[in-house]
């Protein structure tokens, strides 16, 4: 199987690093590795979803990547306290945002809240990564139908002309942080189901435009296999994106295919 697009490699830093100084140092070191790599990398080789407060500074620092956000609220401009709305992220030069990350869902995010987040984010022309994934797999494959329903509900407020800025990240909850990631074959089964759901919403032409990522215990050793055999267009990486050597090794391996 050949990849159908330039790999989209996204690092999700979560609540790291501790300071802006550490974050700046990280990006400078990573960009130096990208610039001096013997492997031919695209001009922009990665995305980092950083803590919101770091985004403007890191955008000024990076030369080889894009900087974005890990979450966004689905509330409108007004009197909410502590919410960051899509227009704020867009005006701060955030290149991406993530909606529905498994950690956020676990804190109680509802499907309705997620649907509003995705819709508002795309309406503000933010490239939006919608995360979804099953907590456990059943032998009869019912989880595939549940994932398809999740896609339809999460995108219920999105006009199909906005699908070009939509990315979906499949993160099987049972594989995140564990010793056993999903196999490329298991990922491929989900990719087929997700595209089927997208096609039912917006038609096959729009469904084909949506990039699908895999996220769930990605390592330098298994990263490329998801692109080669799993039918995905890239990766959403958590822990392995939080150290420069490991993150760069994944980036390089995915661009040598």
JSON list of C-alpha atoms in Angstrom, two decimals:
[
{"chain": "A", "resi": 1, "resn": "UNK", "atom": "CA", "xyz": [0.00, 0.00, 0.00]},
{"chain": "A", "resi": 2, "resn": "UNK", "atom": "CA", "xyz": [1.37, 3.45, -0.88]},
{"chain": "A", "resi": 3, "resn": "UNK", "atom": "CA", "xyz": [0.68, 6.63, 1.01]},
{"chain": "A", "resi": 4, "resn": "UNK", "atom": "CA", "xyz": [-1.71, 8.98, -0.75]},
{"chain": "A", "resi": 5, "resn": "UNK", "atom": "CA", "xyz": [-0.36, 12.24, 0.63]},
{"chain": "A", "resi": 6, "resn": "UNK", "atom": "CA", "xyz": [2.57, 13.85, 2.40]},
{"chain": "A", "resi": 7, "resn": "UNK", "atom": "CA", "xyz": [2.43, 12.45, 5.95]},
{"chain": "A", "resi": 8, "resn": "UNK", "atom": "CA", "xyz": [0.84, 14.68, 8.58]},
{"chain": "A", "resi": 9, "resn": "UNK", "atom": "CA", "xyz": [2.83, 14.20, 11.78]},
{"chain": "A", "resi": 10, "resn": "UNK", "atom": "CA", "xyz": [1.27, 15.84, 14.83]},
{"chain": "A", "resi": 11, "resn": "UNK", "atom": "CA", "xyz": [2.80, 15.91, 18.29]},
{"chain": "A", "resi": 12, "resn": "UNK", "atom": "CA", "xyz": [0.46, 16.48, 21.21]},
{"chain": "A", "resi": 13, "resn": "UNK", "atom": "CA", "xyz": [2.54, 17.90, 24.06]},
{"chain": "A", "resi": 14, "resn": "UNK", "atom": "CA", "xyz": [-0.30, 17.80, 26.63]},
{"chain": "A", "resi": 15, "resn": "UNK", "atom": "CA", "xyz": [0.84, 19.57, 29.83]},
{"chain": "A", "resi": 16, "resn": "UNK", "atom": "CA", "xyz": [4.51, 19.68, 28.84]},
{"chain": "A", "resi": 17, "resn": "UNK", "atom": "CA", "xyz": [6.99, 21.25, 28.96]},
{"chain": "A", "resi": 18, "resn": "UNK", "atom": "CA", "xyz": [6.97, 23.17, 32.22]},
{"chain": "A", "resi": 19, "resn": "UNK", "atom": "CA", "xyz": [8.12, 26.53, 30.85]},
{"chain": "A", "resi": 20, "resn": "UNK", "atom": "CA", "xyz": [8.12, 28.61, 27.69]},
{"chain": "A", "resi": 21, "resn": "UNK", "atom": "CA", "xyz": [11.91, 28.56, 27.76]},
{"chain": "A", "resi": 22, "resn": "UNK", "atom": "CA", "xyz": [11.93, 24.77, 27.60]},
{"chain": "A", "resi": 23, "resn": "UNK", "atom": "CA", "xyz": [9.37, 24.78, 24.79]},
{"chain": "A", "resi": 24, "resn": "UNK", "atom": "CA", "xyz": [11.41, 27.27, 22.77]},
{"chain": "A", "resi": 25, "resn": "UNK", "atom": "CA", "xyz": [14.57, 25.23, 23.26]},
{"chain": "A", "resi": 26, "resn": "UNK", "atom": "CA", "xyz": [12.75, 22.09, 22.12]},
{"chain": "A", "resi": 27, "resn": "UNK", "atom": "CA", "xyz": [11.50, 23.67, 18.89]},
{"chain": "A", "resi": 28, "resn": "UNK", "atom": "CA", "xyz": [14.91, 25.13, 18.07]},
{"chain": "A", "resi": 29, "resn": "UNK", "atom": "CA", "xyz": [16.59, 21.76, 18.59]},
{"chain": "A", "resi": 30, "resn": "UNK", "atom": "CA", "xyz": [13.95, 19.95, 16.54]},
{"chain": "A", "resi": 31, "resn": "UNK", "atom": "CA", "xyz": [14.17, 22.46, 13.70]},
{"chain": "A", "resi": 32, "resn": "UNK", "atom": "CA", "xyz": [17.95, 22.14, 13.64]},
{"chain": "A", "resi": 33, "resn": "UNK", "atom": "CA", "xyz": [17.60, 18.38, 13.23]},
{"chain": "A", "resi": 34, "resn": "UNK", "atom": "CA", "xyz": [15.11, 18.88, 10.43]},
{"chain": "A", "resi": 35, "resn": "UNK", "atom": "CA", "xyz": [17.33, 21.42, 8.67]},
{"chain": "A", "resi": 36, "resn": "UNK", "atom": "CA", "xyz": [20.46, 19.29, 8.84]},
{"chain": "A", "resi": 37, "resn": "UNK", "atom": "CA", "xyz": [18.80, 15.94, 8.16]},
{"chain": "A", "resi": 38, "resn": "UNK", "atom": "CA", "xyz": [20.21, 13.80, 5.35]},
{"chain": "A", "resi": 39, "resn": "UNK", "atom": "CA", "xyz": [16.63, 12.76, 4.66]},
{"chain": "A", "resi": 40, "resn": "UNK", "atom": "CA", "xyz": [14.75, 15.08, 2.36]},
{"chain": "A", "resi": 41, "resn": "UNK", "atom": "CA", "xyz": [11.99, 16.59, 4.46]},
{"chain": "A", "resi": 42, "resn": "UNK", "atom": "CA", "xyz": [9.27, 19.01, 3.36]},
{"chain": "A", "resi": 43, "resn": "UNK", "atom": "CA", "xyz": [9.75, 22.64, 4.34]},
{"chain": "A", "resi": 44, "resn": "UNK", "atom": "CA", "xyz": [7.18, 22.11, 7.08]},
{"chain": "A", "resi": 45, "resn": "UNK", "atom": "CA", "xyz": [7.67, 18.61, 8.42]},
{"chain": "A", "resi": 46, "resn": "UNK", "atom": "CA", "xyz": [5.54, 18.47, 11.56]},
{"chain": "A", "resi": 47, "resn": "UNK", "atom": "CA", "xyz": [2.79, 19.97, 13.70]},
{"chain": "A", "resi": 48, "resn": "UNK", "atom": "CA", "xyz": [2.94, 20.49, 17.45]},
{"chain": "A", "resi": 49, "resn": "UNK", "atom": "CA", "xyz": [-0.18, 20.94, 19.56]},
{"chain": "A", "resi": 50, "resn": "UNK", "atom": "CA", "xyz": [1.27, 23.01, 22.39]},
{"chain": "A", "resi": 51, "resn": "UNK", "atom": "CA", "xyz": [-0.20, 24.67, 25.48]},
{"chain": "A", "resi": 52, "resn": "UNK", "atom": "CA", "xyz": [-2.16, 27.70, 24.24]},
{"chain": "A", "resi": 53, "resn": "UNK", "atom": "CA", "xyz": [-0.01, 30.21, 26.09]},
{"chain": "A", "resi": 54, "resn": "UNK", "atom": "CA", "xyz": [3.08, 29.08, 24.13]},
{"chain": "A", "resi": 55, "resn": "UNK", "atom": "CA", "xyz": [1.54, 29.31, 20.64]},
{"chain": "A", "resi": 56, "resn": "UNK", "atom": "CA", "xyz": [2.41, 32.90, 19.58]},
{"chain": "A", "resi": 57, "resn": "UNK", "atom": "CA", "xyz": [6.04, 32.65, 20.72]},
{"chain": "A", "resi": 58, "resn": "UNK", "atom": "CA", "xyz": [6.64, 29.21, 19.22]},
{"chain": "A", "resi": 59, "resn": "UNK", "atom": "CA", "xyz": [5.14, 30.34, 15.92]},
{"chain": "A", "resi": 60, "resn": "UNK", "atom": "CA", "xyz": [7.80, 33.03, 15.76]},
{"chain": "A", "resi": 61, "resn": "UNK", "atom": "CA", "xyz": [10.54, 30.51, 16.58]},
{"chain": "A", "resi": 62, "resn": "UNK", "atom": "CA", "xyz": [9.76, 27.57, 14.32]},
{"chain": "A", "resi": 63, "resn": "UNK", "atom": "CA", "xyz": [11.04, 27.26, 10.78]},
{"chain": "A", "resi": 64, "resn": "UNK", "atom": "CA", "xyz": [10.20, 23.61, 10.09]},
{"chain": "A", "resi": 65, "resn": "UNK", "atom": "CA", "xyz": [6.82, 23.11, 11.71]},
{"chain": "A", "resi": 66, "resn": "UNK", "atom": "CA", "xyz": [3.37, 24.41, 12.50]},
{"chain": "A", "resi": 67, "resn": "UNK", "atom": "CA", "xyz": [2.16, 25.21, 16.01]},
{"chain": "A", "resi": 68, "resn": "UNK", "atom": "CA", "xyz": [-1.39, 24.68, 17.17]},
{"chain": "A", "resi": 69, "resn": "UNK", "atom": "CA", "xyz": [-3.69, 24.05, 20.11]},
{"chain": "A", "resi": 70, "resn": "UNK", "atom": "CA", "xyz": [-4.73, 20.92, 22.01]},
{"chain": "A", "resi": 71, "resn": "UNK", "atom": "CA", "xyz": [-8.33, 21.93, 22.58]},
{"chain": "A", "resi": 72, "resn": "UNK", "atom": "CA", "xyz": [-10.88, 24.62, 21.81]},
{"chain": "A", "resi": 73, "resn": "UNK", "atom": "CA", "xyz": [-14.17, 25.63, 23.34]},
{"chain": "A", "resi": 74, "resn": "UNK", "atom": "CA", "xyz": [-17.48, 25.49, 21.56]},
{"chain": "A", "resi": 75, "resn": "UNK", "atom": "CA", "xyz": [-18.86, 28.65, 23.14]},
{"chain": "A", "resi": 76, "resn": "UNK", "atom": "CA", "xyz": [-19.53, 31.89, 21.34]},
{"chain": "A", "resi": 77, "resn": "UNK", "atom": "CA", "xyz": [-17.92, 35.27, 21.89]},
{"chain": "A", "resi": 78, "resn": "UNK", "atom": "CA", "xyz": [-19.31, 36.71, 25.10]},
{"chain": "A", "resi": 79, "resn": "UNK", "atom": "CA", "xyz": [-19.22, 36.38, 28.86]},
{"chain": "A", "resi": 80, "resn": "UNK", "atom": "CA", "xyz": [-17.82, 32.90, 29.49]},
{"chain": "A", "resi": 81, "resn": "UNK", "atom": "CA", "xyz": [-14.86, 32.76, 31.88]},
{"chain": "A", "resi": 82, "resn": "UNK", "atom": "CA", "xyz": [-11.68, 30.88, 31.03]},
{"chain": "A", "resi": 83, "resn": "UNK", "atom": "CA", "xyz": [-12.72, 29.70, 27.56]},
{"chain": "A", "resi": 84, "resn": "UNK", "atom": "CA", "xyz": [-10.57, 30.02, 24.45]},
{"chain": "A", "resi": 85, "resn": "UNK", "atom": "CA", "xyz": [-12.77, 30.33, 21.37]},
{"chain": "A", "resi": 86, "resn": "UNK", "atom": "CA", "xyz": [-11.75, 29.48, 17.79]},
{"chain": "A", "resi": 87, "resn": "UNK", "atom": "CA", "xyz": [-11.38, 33.07, 16.61]},
{"chain": "A", "resi": 88, "resn": "UNK", "atom": "CA", "xyz": [-8.88, 33.70, 19.43]},
{"chain": "A", "resi": 89, "resn": "UNK", "atom": "CA", "xyz": [-6.79, 30.72, 18.37]},
{"chain": "A", "resi": 90, "resn": "UNK", "atom": "CA", "xyz": [-6.94, 31.70, 14.71]},
{"chain": "A", "resi": 91, "resn": "UNK", "atom": "CA", "xyz": [-5.85, 35.26, 15.47]},
{"chain": "A", "resi": 92, "resn": "UNK", "atom": "CA", "xyz": [-2.93, 33.89, 17.53]},
{"chain": "A", "resi": 93, "resn": "UNK", "atom": "CA", "xyz": [-1.68, 32.07, 14.42]},
{"chain": "A", "resi": 94, "resn": "UNK", "atom": "CA", "xyz": [-2.64, 28.59, 15.63]},
{"chain": "A", "resi": 95, "resn": "UNK", "atom": "CA", "xyz": [-2.29, 26.31, 12.63]},
{"chain": "A", "resi": 96, "resn": "UNK", "atom": "CA", "xyz": [-4.45, 23.52, 14.05]},
{"chain": "A", "resi": 97, "resn": "UNK", "atom": "CA", "xyz": [-6.62, 22.63, 16.95]},
{"chain": "A", "resi": 98, "resn": "UNK", "atom": "CA", "xyz": [-7.72, 19.30, 18.41]},
{"chain": "A", "resi": 99, "resn": "UNK", "atom": "CA", "xyz": [-11.30, 18.49, 19.34]},
{"chain": "A", "resi": 100, "resn": "UNK", "atom": "CA", "xyz": [-12.47, 15.45, 21.24]},
{"chain": "A", "resi": 101, "resn": "UNK", "atom": "CA", "xyz": [-9.13, 14.16, 22.46]},
{"chain": "A", "resi": 102, "resn": "UNK", "atom": "CA", "xyz": [-9.61, 11.07, 24.61]},
{"chain": "A", "resi": 103, "resn": "UNK", "atom": "CA", "xyz": [-8.40, 12.90, 27.73]},
{"chain": "A", "resi": 104, "resn": "UNK", "atom": "CA", "xyz": [-10.95, 15.65, 27.18]},
{"chain": "A", "resi": 105, "resn": "UNK", "atom": "CA", "xyz": [-13.74, 13.17, 26.56]},
{"chain": "A", "resi": 106, "resn": "UNK", "atom": "CA", "xyz": [-12.80, 11.38, 29.77]},
{"chain": "A", "resi": 107, "resn": "UNK", "atom": "CA", "xyz": [-13.30, 14.65, 31.66]},
{"chain": "A", "resi": 108, "resn": "UNK", "atom": "CA", "xyz": [-16.94, 14.69, 30.59]},
{"chain": "A", "resi": 109, "resn": "UNK", "atom": "CA", "xyz": [-17.11, 16.37, 27.18]},
{"chain": "A", "resi": 110, "resn": "UNK", "atom": "CA", "xyz": [-20.50, 15.58, 25.62]},
{"chain": "A", "resi": 111, "resn": "UNK", "atom": "CA", "xyz": [-21.21, 14.80, 21.97]},
{"chain": "A", "resi": 112, "resn": "UNK", "atom": "CA", "xyz": [-23.18, 18.03, 21.70]},
{"chain": "A", "resi": 113, "resn": "UNK", "atom": "CA", "xyz": [-20.25, 20.05, 23.05]},
{"chain": "A", "resi": 114, "resn": "UNK", "atom": "CA", "xyz": [-17.90, 18.30, 20.66]},
{"chain": "A", "resi": 115, "resn": "UNK", "atom": "CA", "xyz": [-20.15, 18.97, 17.68]},
{"chain": "A", "resi": 116, "resn": "UNK", "atom": "CA", "xyz": [-20.24, 22.69, 18.49]},
{"chain": "A", "resi": 117, "resn": "UNK", "atom": "CA", "xyz": [-16.45, 22.78, 18.94]},
{"chain": "A", "resi": 118, "resn": "UNK", "atom": "CA", "xyz": [-15.79, 21.20, 15.56]},
{"chain": "A", "resi": 119, "resn": "UNK", "atom": "CA", "xyz": [-18.33, 23.36, 13.74]},
{"chain": "A", "resi": 120, "resn": "UNK", "atom": "CA", "xyz": [-17.10, 26.66, 15.21]},
{"chain": "A", "resi": 121, "resn": "UNK", "atom": "CA", "xyz": [-13.48, 25.74, 14.69]},
{"chain": "A", "resi": 122, "resn": "UNK", "atom": "CA", "xyz": [-13.96, 24.89, 11.01]},
{"chain": "A", "resi": 123, "resn": "UNK", "atom": "CA", "xyz": [-16.09, 27.98, 10.47]},
{"chain": "A", "resi": 124, "resn": "UNK", "atom": "CA", "xyz": [-13.12, 30.02, 11.72]},
{"chain": "A", "resi": 125, "resn": "UNK", "atom": "CA", "xyz": [-10.92, 28.30, 9.09]},
{"chain": "A", "resi": 126, "resn": "UNK", "atom": "CA", "xyz": [-8.88, 26.40, 11.66]},
{"chain": "A", "resi": 127, "resn": "UNK", "atom": "CA", "xyz": [-7.59, 23.04, 10.56]},
{"chain": "A", "resi": 128, "resn": "UNK", "atom": "CA", "xyz": [-9.39, 20.84, 13.06]},
{"chain": "A", "resi": 129, "resn": "UNK", "atom": "CA", "xyz": [-8.41, 17.36, 14.22]},
{"chain": "A", "resi": 130, "resn": "UNK", "atom": "CA", "xyz": [-11.44, 15.45, 15.44]},
{"chain": "A", "resi": 131, "resn": "UNK", "atom": "CA", "xyz": [-10.40, 12.57, 17.70]},
{"chain": "A", "resi": 132, "resn": "UNK", "atom": "CA", "xyz": [-12.40, 9.44, 18.25]},
{"chain": "A", "resi": 133, "resn": "UNK", "atom": "CA", "xyz": [-11.83, 5.86, 19.28]},
{"chain": "A", "resi": 134, "resn": "UNK", "atom": "CA", "xyz": [-13.39, 2.94, 21.05]},
{"chain": "A", "resi": 135, "resn": "UNK", "atom": "CA", "xyz": [-12.69, 2.11, 24.70]},
{"chain": "A", "resi": 136, "resn": "UNK", "atom": "CA", "xyz": [-12.70, -1.61, 23.95]},
{"chain": "A", "resi": 137, "resn": "UNK", "atom": "CA", "xyz": [-13.18, -3.93, 20.99]},
{"chain": "A", "resi": 138, "resn": "UNK", "atom": "CA", "xyz": [-15.92, -6.51, 20.77]},
{"chain": "A", "resi": 139, "resn": "UNK", "atom": "CA", "xyz": [-15.63, -9.74, 18.80]},
{"chain": "A", "resi": 140, "resn": "UNK", "atom": "CA", "xyz": [-18.62, -8.89, 16.59]},
{"chain": "A", "resi": 141, "resn": "UNK", "atom": "CA", "xyz": [-17.28, -5.56, 15.34]},
{"chain": "A", "resi": 142, "resn": "UNK", "atom": "CA", "xyz": [-20.02, -3.44, 16.92]},
{"chain": "A", "resi": 143, "resn": "UNK", "atom": "CA", "xyz": [-17.38, -0.84, 17.77]},
{"chain": "A", "resi": 144, "resn": "UNK", "atom": "CA", "xyz": [-17.11, 0.00, 14.06]},
{"chain": "A", "resi": 145, "resn": "UNK", "atom": "CA", "xyz": [-20.77, 1.01, 13.94]},
{"chain": "A", "resi": 146, "resn": "UNK", "atom": "CA", "xyz": [-20.28, 3.03, 17.13]},
{"chain": "A", "resi": 147, "resn": "UNK", "atom": "CA", "xyz": [-17.34, 4.87, 15.57]},
{"chain": "A", "resi": 148, "resn": "UNK", "atom": "CA", "xyz": [-19.38, 5.62, 12.45]},
{"chain": "A", "resi": 149, "resn": "UNK", "atom": "CA", "xyz": [-22.19, 7.01, 14.62]},
{"chain": "A", "resi": 150, "resn": "UNK", "atom": "CA", "xyz": [-19.65, 9.10, 16.53]},
{"chain": "A", "resi": 151, "resn": "UNK", "atom": "CA", "xyz": [-18.39, 10.63, 13.28]},
{"chain": "A", "resi": 152, "resn": "UNK", "atom": "CA", "xyz": [-21.91, 11.48, 12.13]},
{"chain": "A", "resi": 153, "resn": "UNK", "atom": "CA", "xyz": [-22.90, 13.04, 15.47]},
{"chain": "A", "resi": 154, "resn": "UNK", "atom": "CA", "xyz": [-19.64, 14.99, 15.87]},
{"chain": "A", "resi": 155, "resn": "UNK", "atom": "CA", "xyz": [-19.96, 16.44, 12.37]},
{"chain": "A", "resi": 156, "resn": "UNK", "atom": "CA", "xyz": [-23.71, 17.01, 12.44]},
{"chain": "A", "resi": 157, "resn": "UNK", "atom": "CA", "xyz": [-23.30, 20.81, 12.45]},
{"chain": "A", "resi": 158, "resn": "UNK", "atom": "CA", "xyz": [-20.55, 20.99, 9.81]},
{"chain": "A", "resi": 159, "resn": "UNK", "atom": "CA", "xyz": [-21.26, 22.10, 6.25]},
{"chain": "A", "resi": 160, "resn": "UNK", "atom": "CA", "xyz": [-19.62, 19.76, 3.77]},
{"chain": "A", "resi": 161, "resn": "UNK", "atom": "CA", "xyz": [-17.70, 22.57, 2.06]},
{"chain": "A", "resi": 162, "resn": "UNK", "atom": "CA", "xyz": [-15.68, 22.81, 5.32]},
{"chain": "A", "resi": 163, "resn": "UNK", "atom": "CA", "xyz": [-14.47, 19.22, 5.14]},
{"chain": "A", "resi": 164, "resn": "UNK", "atom": "CA", "xyz": [-11.26, 20.29, 3.38]},
{"chain": "A", "resi": 165, "resn": "UNK", "atom": "CA", "xyz": [-9.98, 21.65, 6.71]},
{"chain": "A", "resi": 166, "resn": "UNK", "atom": "CA", "xyz": [-11.05, 18.59, 8.69]},
{"chain": "A", "resi": 167, "resn": "UNK", "atom": "CA", "xyz": [-8.70, 15.85, 9.91]},
{"chain": "A", "resi": 168, "resn": "UNK", "atom": "CA", "xyz": [-9.84, 12.80, 11.84]},
{"chain": "A", "resi": 169, "resn": "UNK", "atom": "CA", "xyz": [-7.57, 11.07, 14.34]},
{"chain": "A", "resi": 170, "resn": "UNK", "atom": "CA", "xyz": [-8.37, 7.51, 15.30]},
{"chain": "A", "resi": 171, "resn": "UNK", "atom": "CA", "xyz": [-7.16, 6.96, 18.87]},
{"chain": "A", "resi": 172, "resn": "UNK", "atom": "CA", "xyz": [-8.27, 3.60, 20.26]},
{"chain": "A", "resi": 173, "resn": "UNK", "atom": "CA", "xyz": [-8.50, 4.30, 23.98]},
{"chain": "A", "resi": 174, "resn": "UNK", "atom": "CA", "xyz": [-7.41, 0.78, 24.88]},
{"chain": "A", "resi": 175, "resn": "UNK", "atom": "CA", "xyz": [-4.12, 1.30, 23.03]},
{"chain": "A", "resi": 176, "resn": "UNK", "atom": "CA", "xyz": [-3.16, 4.75, 24.36]},
{"chain": "A", "resi": 177, "resn": "UNK", "atom": "CA", "xyz": [-0.19, 4.54, 26.71]},
{"chain": "A", "resi": 178, "resn": "UNK", "atom": "CA", "xyz": [-0.33, 0.76, 26.66]},
{"chain": "A", "resi": 179, "resn": "UNK", "atom": "CA", "xyz": [2.05, -1.96, 25.60]},
{"chain": "A", "resi": 180, "resn": "UNK", "atom": "CA", "xyz": [-0.14, -3.16, 22.75]},
{"chain": "A", "resi": 181, "resn": "UNK", "atom": "CA", "xyz": [-1.03, -0.64, 20.06]},
{"chain": "A", "resi": 182, "resn": "UNK", "atom": "CA", "xyz": [-3.58, -1.32, 17.39]},
{"chain": "A", "resi": 183, "resn": "UNK", "atom": "CA", "xyz": [-2.13, -3.27, 14.49]},
{"chain": "A", "resi": 184, "resn": "UNK", "atom": "CA", "xyz": [-1.98, -1.63, 11.05]},
{"chain": "A", "resi": 185, "resn": "UNK", "atom": "CA", "xyz": [-4.68, -4.07, 9.93]},
{"chain": "A", "resi": 186, "resn": "UNK", "atom": "CA", "xyz": [-6.94, -3.01, 12.80]},
{"chain": "A", "resi": 187, "resn": "UNK", "atom": "CA", "xyz": [-6.32, 0.63, 11.91]},
{"chain": "A", "resi": 188, "resn": "UNK", "atom": "CA", "xyz": [-7.13, -0.06, 8.26]},
{"chain": "A", "resi": 189, "resn": "UNK", "atom": "CA", "xyz": [-10.50, -1.57, 9.19]},
{"chain": "A", "resi": 190, "resn": "UNK", "atom": "CA", "xyz": [-11.36, 1.60, 11.06]},
{"chain": "A", "resi": 191, "resn": "UNK", "atom": "CA", "xyz": [-10.20, 3.84, 8.19]},
{"chain": "A", "resi": 192, "resn": "UNK", "atom": "CA", "xyz": [-12.66, 2.08, 5.88]},
{"chain": "A", "resi": 193, "resn": "UNK", "atom": "CA", "xyz": [-15.48, 2.54, 8.40]},
{"chain": "A", "resi": 194, "resn": "UNK", "atom": "CA", "xyz": [-14.65, 6.21, 8.92]},
{"chain": "A", "resi": 195, "resn": "UNK", "atom": "CA", "xyz": [-14.60, 6.96, 5.20]},
{"chain": "A", "resi": 196, "resn": "UNK", "atom": "CA", "xyz": [-17.91, 5.15, 4.83]},
{"chain": "A", "resi": 197, "resn": "UNK", "atom": "CA", "xyz": [-19.39, 7.39, 7.53]},
{"chain": "A", "resi": 198, "resn": "UNK", "atom": "CA", "xyz": [-17.92, 10.52, 5.96]},
{"chain": "A", "resi": 199, "resn": "UNK", "atom": "CA", "xyz": [-19.31, 9.56, 2.56]},
{"chain": "A", "resi": 200, "resn": "UNK", "atom": "CA", "xyz": [-22.78, 9.08, 4.04]},
{"chain": "A", "resi": 201, "resn": "UNK", "atom": "CA", "xyz": [-22.61, 12.62, 5.44]},
{"chain": "A", "resi": 202, "resn": "UNK", "atom": "CA", "xyz": [-21.09, 14.57, 2.59]},
{"chain": "A", "resi": 203, "resn": "UNK", "atom": "CA", "xyz": [-20.58, 12.28, -0.39]},
{"chain": "A", "resi": 204, "resn": "UNK", "atom": "CA", "xyz": [-17.56, 10.34, -1.52]},
{"chain": "A", "resi": 205, "resn": "UNK", "atom": "CA", "xyz": [-15.73, 13.31, -3.10]},
{"chain": "A", "resi": 206, "resn": "UNK", "atom": "CA", "xyz": [-15.75, 15.25, 0.17]},
{"chain": "A", "resi": 207, "resn": "UNK", "atom": "CA", "xyz": [-14.97, 12.13, 2.19]},
{"chain": "A", "resi": 208, "resn": "UNK", "atom": "CA", "xyz": [-11.79, 11.56, 0.17]},
{"chain": "A", "resi": 209, "resn": "UNK", "atom": "CA", "xyz": [-10.51, 15.02, 1.12]},
{"chain": "A", "resi": 210, "resn": "UNK", "atom": "CA", "xyz": [-10.44, 14.23, 4.83]},
{"chain": "A", "resi": 211, "resn": "UNK", "atom": "CA", "xyz": [-7.08, 13.07, 6.15]},
{"chain": "A", "resi": 212, "resn": "UNK", "atom": "CA", "xyz": [-7.15, 10.31, 8.75]},
{"chain": "A", "resi": 213, "resn": "UNK", "atom": "CA", "xyz": [-4.44, 9.91, 11.39]},
{"chain": "A", "resi": 214, "resn": "UNK", "atom": "CA", "xyz": [-3.63, 7.11, 13.81]},
{"chain": "A", "resi": 215, "resn": "UNK", "atom": "CA", "xyz": [-2.79, 7.80, 17.45]},
{"chain": "A", "resi": 216, "resn": "UNK", "atom": "CA", "xyz": [-2.23, 5.21, 20.13]},
{"chain": "A", "resi": 217, "resn": "UNK", "atom": "CA", "xyz": [1.23, 4.21, 21.39]},
{"chain": "A", "resi": 218, "resn": "UNK", "atom": "CA", "xyz": [3.16, 5.38, 18.34]},
{"chain": "A", "resi": 219, "resn": "UNK", "atom": "CA", "xyz": [6.91, 4.69, 18.45]},
{"chain": "A", "resi": 220, "resn": "UNK", "atom": "CA", "xyz": [9.84, 5.13, 16.06]},
{"chain": "A", "resi": 221, "resn": "UNK", "atom": "CA", "xyz": [9.69, 1.39, 15.49]},
{"chain": "A", "resi": 222, "resn": "UNK", "atom": "CA", "xyz": [6.04, 1.16, 14.42]},
{"chain": "A", "resi": 223, "resn": "UNK", "atom": "CA", "xyz": [5.26, 4.64, 13.04]},
{"chain": "A", "resi": 224, "resn": "UNK", "atom": "CA", "xyz": [5.92, 4.00, 9.36]},
{"chain": "A", "resi": 225, "resn": "UNK", "atom": "CA", "xyz": [3.94, 0.75, 9.30]},
{"chain": "A", "resi": 226, "resn": "UNK", "atom": "CA", "xyz": [0.69, 2.63, 9.89]},
{"chain": "A", "resi": 227, "resn": "UNK", "atom": "CA", "xyz": [1.33, 4.71, 6.78]},
{"chain": "A", "resi": 228, "resn": "UNK", "atom": "CA", "xyz": [2.45, 1.71, 4.75]},
{"chain": "A", "resi": 229, "resn": "UNK", "atom": "CA", "xyz": [-0.18, -0.81, 5.84]},
{"chain": "A", "resi": 230, "resn": "UNK", "atom": "CA", "xyz": [-2.79, 0.99, 7.93]},
{"chain": "A", "resi": 231, "resn": "UNK", "atom": "CA", "xyz": [-4.26, 3.28, 5.30]},
{"chain": "A", "resi": 232, "resn": "UNK", "atom": "CA", "xyz": [-3.73, 6.42, 7.37]},
{"chain": "A", "resi": 233, "resn": "UNK", "atom": "CA", "xyz": [-2.40, 9.76, 6.20]},
{"chain": "A", "resi": 234, "resn": "UNK", "atom": "CA", "xyz": [-0.38, 10.53, 9.29]},
{"chain": "A", "resi": 235, "resn": "UNK", "atom": "CA", "xyz": [0.00, 10.18, 13.03]},
{"chain": "A", "resi": 236, "resn": "UNK", "atom": "CA", "xyz": [-1.12, 11.88, 16.24]},
{"chain": "A", "resi": 237, "resn": "UNK", "atom": "CA", "xyz": [1.65, 11.29, 18.76]},
{"chain": "A", "resi": 238, "resn": "UNK", "atom": "CA", "xyz": [1.54, 11.87, 22.50]},
{"chain": "A", "resi": 239, "resn": "UNK", "atom": "CA", "xyz": [4.38, 10.79, 24.77]},
{"chain": "A", "resi": 240, "resn": "UNK", "atom": "CA", "xyz": [6.84, 10.12, 21.93]},
{"chain": "A", "resi": 241, "resn": "UNK", "atom": "CA", "xyz": [6.52, 13.72, 20.72]},
{"chain": "A", "resi": 242, "resn": "UNK", "atom": "CA", "xyz": [7.77, 15.10, 24.03]},
{"chain": "A", "resi": 243, "resn": "UNK", "atom": "CA", "xyz": [11.46, 14.38, 23.46]},
{"chain": "A", "resi": 244, "resn": "UNK", "atom": "CA", "xyz": [13.37, 15.78, 20.50]},
{"chain": "A", "resi": 245, "resn": "UNK", "atom": "CA", "xyz": [15.27, 12.64, 19.40]},
{"chain": "A", "resi": 246, "resn": "UNK", "atom": "CA", "xyz": [12.21, 10.38, 19.50]},
{"chain": "A", "resi": 247, "resn": "UNK", "atom": "CA", "xyz": [9.90, 12.84, 17.77]},
{"chain": "A", "resi": 248, "resn": "UNK", "atom": "CA", "xyz": [12.45, 13.54, 15.07]},
{"chain": "A", "resi": 249, "resn": "UNK", "atom": "CA", "xyz": [13.04, 9.83, 14.51]},
{"chain": "A", "resi": 250, "resn": "UNK", "atom": "CA", "xyz": [9.33, 9.35, 13.90]},
{"chain": "A", "resi": 251, "resn": "UNK", "atom": "CA", "xyz": [9.19, 12.35, 11.55]},
{"chain": "A", "resi": 252, "resn": "UNK", "atom": "CA", "xyz": [12.17, 11.08, 9.57]},
{"chain": "A", "resi": 253, "resn": "UNK", "atom": "CA", "xyz": [10.87, 7.51, 9.34]},
{"chain": "A", "resi": 254, "resn": "UNK", "atom": "CA", "xyz": [7.55, 8.67, 7.95]},
{"chain": "A", "resi": 255, "resn": "UNK", "atom": "CA", "xyz": [9.14, 10.84, 5.27]},
{"chain": "A", "resi": 256, "resn": "UNK", "atom": "CA", "xyz": [11.42, 8.11, 3.95]},
{"chain": "A", "resi": 257, "resn": "UNK", "atom": "CA", "xyz": [8.57, 5.98, 2.59]}
]
